[in-house]
Coordinates of C-alpha atoms in Angstrom, one line a residue:
M1447 CA 46.4 -27.2 -19.7
A1448 CA 43.8 -30.0 -21.1
M1449 CA 40.3 -27.9 -22.5
P1450 CA 37.3 -27.9 -20.5
R1451 CA 35.1 -30.2 -22.9
L1452 CA 32.3 -28.7 -24.7
C1453 CA 29.4 -30.8 -22.7
Q1454 CA 30.8 -29.4 -19.9
I1455 CA 30.7 -25.5 -20.9
L1456 CA 27.2 -26.0 -21.9
A1457 CA 25.9 -28.0 -18.5
V1458 CA 27.1 -24.1 -16.8
K1459 CA 25.4 -21.6 -18.4
P1460 CA 22.4 -22.8 -17.8
Q1461 CA 22.8 -22.0 -14.1
S1462 CA 24.5 -19.6 -14.4
K1463 CA 22.1 -17.0 -15.8
R1464 CA 19.5 -18.5 -13.3
M1465 CA 21.8 -17.6 -10.4
E1466 CA 22.2 -13.9 -12.7
F1467 CA 18.2 -13.2 -11.8
N1468 CA 17.5 -10.4 -9.5
P1469 CA 13.6 -10.1 -8.0
E1470 CA 14.6 -6.9 -6.3
A1471 CA 13.9 -4.4 -9.6
Y1472 CA 10.7 -5.6 -9.0
K1473 CA 8.1 -3.8 -6.8
L1474 CA 5.1 -6.1 -7.4
I1475 CA 5.9 -10.3 -8.6
F1476 CA 2.8 -12.2 -9.0
W1477 CA 3.5 -15.1 -8.1
D1478 CA 0.9 -18.7 -9.8
F1479 CA 0.9 -21.8 -6.5
D1480 CA 1.3 -25.2 -7.4
G1481 CA 4.9 -25.8 -9.5
V1482 CA 6.1 -22.0 -8.3
I1483 CA 5.2 -22.2 -4.1
K1484 CA 4.3 -25.6 -3.2
D1485 CA 5.9 -29.3 -6.0
S1486 CA 2.2 -30.4 -6.0
V1487 CA 1.7 -30.0 -10.2
P1488 CA 3.0 -33.7 -10.4
L1489 CA -0.4 -34.3 -7.3
K1490 CA -2.7 -32.8 -9.8
T1491 CA -1.6 -34.0 -13.0
E1492 CA -2.2 -37.8 -11.0
A1493 CA -6.1 -36.1 -9.6
F1494 CA -6.8 -36.3 -13.0
D1495 CA -5.9 -39.0 -13.9
Q1496 CA -7.0 -40.7 -11.8
L1497 CA -10.5 -39.0 -12.7
F1498 CA -10.7 -40.0 -16.2
C1499 CA -9.0 -44.2 -15.1
E1500 CA -12.1 -45.9 -16.7
Y1501 CA -12.1 -44.3 -20.1
G1502 CA -8.2 -45.9 -21.5
E1503 CA -4.6 -44.2 -21.9
D1504 CA -5.7 -42.0 -25.0
V1505 CA -7.8 -39.8 -23.0
R1506 CA -5.3 -39.7 -19.7
K1507 CA -2.7 -38.8 -21.7
Y1508 CA -4.7 -36.4 -23.7
V1509 CA -6.2 -35.5 -19.7
R1510 CA -2.1 -34.9 -18.2
E1511 CA -0.7 -33.1 -21.2
Y1512 CA -3.8 -30.8 -21.4
H1513 CA -3.3 -30.3 -17.5
L1514 CA -0.2 -29.0 -17.6
L1515 CA -0.4 -27.5 -20.6
H1516 CA -2.9 -25.3 -19.1
G1517 CA -1.6 -25.3 -15.3
G1518 CA -3.3 -22.3 -14.2
V1519 CA -6.5 -23.2 -16.0
S1520 CA -9.6 -23.7 -13.5
R1521 CA -10.7 -27.1 -13.0
H1522 CA -14.5 -25.8 -13.5
I1523 CA -13.1 -25.3 -17.1
K1524 CA -11.0 -28.3 -17.7
I1525 CA -13.7 -31.2 -16.8
P1526 CA -16.3 -29.5 -19.0
H1527 CA -13.6 -29.1 -22.1
Y1528 CA -12.2 -32.8 -21.1
F1529 CA -16.3 -34.2 -21.1
R1530 CA -17.0 -31.7 -25.0
K1531 CA -13.2 -32.5 -26.7
L1532 CA -13.3 -36.1 -25.6
F1533 CA -16.6 -37.6 -25.7
N1534 CA -18.6 -34.9 -27.3
Q1535 CA -20.6 -34.5 -24.3
E1536 CA -22.3 -31.7 -22.3
L1537 CA -22.0 -31.5 -18.4
S1538 CA -24.3 -29.9 -16.6
E1539 CA -23.3 -27.6 -14.0
E1540 CA -24.2 -29.6 -10.8
E1541 CA -21.9 -32.2 -13.2
T1542 CA -19.4 -30.4 -13.1
L1543 CA -19.6 -29.8 -9.4
E1544 CA -19.6 -33.2 -8.5
Y1545 CA -16.6 -34.0 -10.7
C1546 CA -14.5 -30.9 -9.1
Q1547 CA -15.1 -32.2 -5.7
R1548 CA -14.1 -35.6 -5.9
Y1549 CA -11.1 -34.5 -7.3
A1550 CA -11.2 -31.5 -5.0
D1551 CA -11.4 -34.9 -2.4
S1552 CA -9.0 -35.5 -3.8
V1553 CA -5.8 -32.8 -3.7
I1554 CA -6.5 -30.3 -1.3
E1555 CA -4.8 -32.2 2.5
G1556 CA -1.9 -33.8 -0.3
V1557 CA -1.7 -30.3 -2.0
I1558 CA -1.2 -28.5 2.0
A1559 CA 1.5 -32.2 2.9
C1560 CA 3.9 -32.2 -0.4
P1561 CA 7.4 -30.2 -0.8
W1562 CA 7.7 -26.9 -0.9
I1563 CA 10.0 -25.4 -3.8
E1564 CA 13.3 -25.0 -2.3
G1565 CA 13.1 -21.5 -1.1
A1566 CA 10.0 -19.9 -1.9
R1567 CA 8.6 -19.9 1.6
E1568 CA 11.8 -18.2 2.9
F1569 CA 11.6 -15.1 0.4
L1570 CA 8.3 -14.9 0.8
N1571 CA 8.8 -14.6 4.7
S1572 CA 11.2 -13.1 5.1
N1573 CA 10.5 -10.0 1.6
P1574 CA 14.4 -9.1 1.7
H1575 CA 13.3 -6.2 -0.3
D1576 CA 10.5 -5.0 0.7
Q1577 CA 8.1 -5.9 -2.0
Q1578 CA 4.7 -6.6 -2.5
H1579 CA 3.2 -10.5 -3.8
I1580 CA 0.2 -11.0 -5.0
I1581 CA -1.2 -14.9 -5.2
V1582 CA -2.6 -15.2 -9.4
T1583 CA -3.7 -19.7 -9.4
G1584 CA -6.6 -21.2 -10.7
T1585 CA -7.4 -23.1 -7.6
P1586 CA -10.8 -21.9 -6.0
Q1587 CA -10.3 -19.1 -4.4
D1588 CA -11.8 -20.4 -1.3
E1589 CA -9.4 -23.2 -1.8
I1590 CA -6.4 -21.5 -1.9
E1591 CA -7.5 -19.3 1.3
H1592 CA -7.4 -22.5 3.0
I1593 CA -4.9 -24.4 2.3
L1594 CA -2.1 -20.5 2.7
E1595 CA -4.0 -21.0 6.0
A1596 CA -3.6 -24.3 6.2
I1597 CA 0.5 -23.8 5.8
D1598 CA 0.3 -20.7 7.4
L1599 CA 1.2 -18.6 4.7
V1600 CA -1.0 -16.0 4.5
S1601 CA 0.8 -12.3 6.2
P1602 CA 3.1 -12.5 3.0
F1603 CA 0.5 -11.9 0.6
S1604 CA -1.1 -8.5 0.4
K1605 CA -4.2 -10.2 -2.1
V1606 CA -5.0 -14.0 -2.9
F1607 CA -7.0 -14.2 -6.0
G1608 CA -8.5 -17.4 -7.3
A1609 CA -10.7 -19.0 -9.3
P1610 CA -12.9 -17.8 -10.6
H1611 CA -10.7 -15.5 -11.1
T1612 CA -8.6 -15.6 -14.4
K1613 CA -5.3 -14.7 -14.7
P1614 CA -5.2 -12.1 -17.5
E1615 CA -8.2 -10.2 -15.6
V1616 CA -6.1 -9.9 -12.4
L1617 CA -2.6 -8.6 -13.6
A1618 CA -4.7 -5.8 -15.4
Q1619 CA -6.7 -5.0 -12.6
M1620 CA -3.6 -4.6 -10.1
L1621 CA -2.7 -2.6 -12.9
E1622 CA -4.5 -0.2 -12.7
E1623 CA -5.5 -0.2 -8.9
T1624 CA -1.2 0.5 -7.7
K1625 CA -0.6 2.6 -11.1
M1626 CA 2.8 0.6 -11.3
E1627 CA 4.1 0.2 -15.4
P1628 CA 3.9 -3.8 -16.5
E1629 CA 8.3 -2.9 -16.2
E1630 CA 7.9 -2.6 -12.1
C1631 CA 6.5 -5.9 -12.1
L1632 CA 7.2 -9.4 -12.5
M1633 CA 5.0 -12.4 -13.0
I1634 CA 6.2 -16.1 -11.5
G1635 CA 4.8 -19.0 -13.5
D1636 CA 5.3 -22.7 -14.7
S1637 CA 2.2 -23.0 -17.4
M1638 CA 1.6 -21.5 -20.6
T1639 CA -1.4 -19.4 -18.8
D1640 CA 0.6 -17.9 -16.8
H1641 CA 3.4 -16.8 -19.6
D1642 CA 0.0 -15.5 -22.0
A1643 CA -1.2 -13.6 -18.5
A1644 CA 2.1 -11.1 -18.4
V1645 CA 2.7 -11.6 -22.3
E1646 CA -1.3 -9.8 -22.3
N1647 CA -0.5 -7.5 -19.6
Q1648 CA 3.2 -6.5 -20.9
V1649 CA 4.5 -8.0 -17.5
P1650 CA 7.9 -9.9 -17.6
F1651 CA 7.8 -12.8 -16.7
L1652 CA 9.3 -15.7 -14.8
L1653 CA 9.2 -19.3 -15.5
R1654 CA 10.1 -21.8 -12.7
E1655 CA 11.3 -24.6 -14.7
N1656 CA 10.5 -27.9 -14.2
E1657 CA 10.3 -31.3 -16.4
D1658 CA 7.5 -31.7 -17.2
N1659 CA 7.0 -27.6 -18.7
R1660 CA 10.7 -27.9 -20.4
E1661 CA 9.7 -28.6 -24.2
H1662 CA 6.3 -26.6 -23.8
F1663 CA 8.6 -24.1 -22.5
A1664 CA 11.8 -24.9 -26.0
F1665 CA 10.4 -21.6 -27.6
F1666 CA 11.4 -19.3 -24.6
D1667 CA 14.6 -17.6 -23.5
G1668 CA 14.1 -15.5 -21.0
P1669 CA 14.9 -15.6 -17.0
K1670 CA 14.1 -19.8 -15.3
V1671 CA 15.4 -20.1 -12.1
L1672 CA 14.5 -24.3 -10.7
N1673 CA 14.2 -23.1 -7.2
F1674 CA 14.7 -19.6 -5.3
L1675 CA 17.4 -20.9 -2.8
H1676 CA 20.2 -18.3 -4.0
W1677 CA 17.1 -15.4 -3.5
I1678 CA 17.6 -16.4 0.2
R1679 CA 21.2 -15.7 0.4

């Protein structure tokens, strides 16, 4: 009998690891939003790119890469950072708000309409393991509340935290409020911001892997998922 090729064996292993992950072990799950519940990261990357389209490809490349690496950081922090880093320019609060509004105007309806990460909505709505679910996102508070209302996904979450709340602070606060141990909780994210918030609070981290973050997470040997379809079967 012919032996299977090495490439065939290797191709199966990552999928089998993803399939083995069991969310039932956790009482509280922290969810990032963009790239975890909705497939909205490409849309937001394009929106940042367009804000800086007049500045040339080197600037736009830095903006795109920084955004992908720091997916959970508020635009109110990212935009001043870009001007400070790339142009040695400090934006006033008024200028920052103007750029943030231009960005918001270009993405909100797109986020509402964009595809779901497969299985996320069904898992959250059914809550098969009677868990507590909390949103922790870099999207502004009023904006994420509007988006959740528009996509009819308010009820699964006991709390929703958007900017200016930071992810490390939220995880620490909720561990204190719920009196849960870190190992009873799970952080699901797709960016280094999500990963670092989990590590800082000793909370297990589940990576929602995609083509854009795979290289950034080459070091990560923890659990990964492409979607949540196997959680609802």
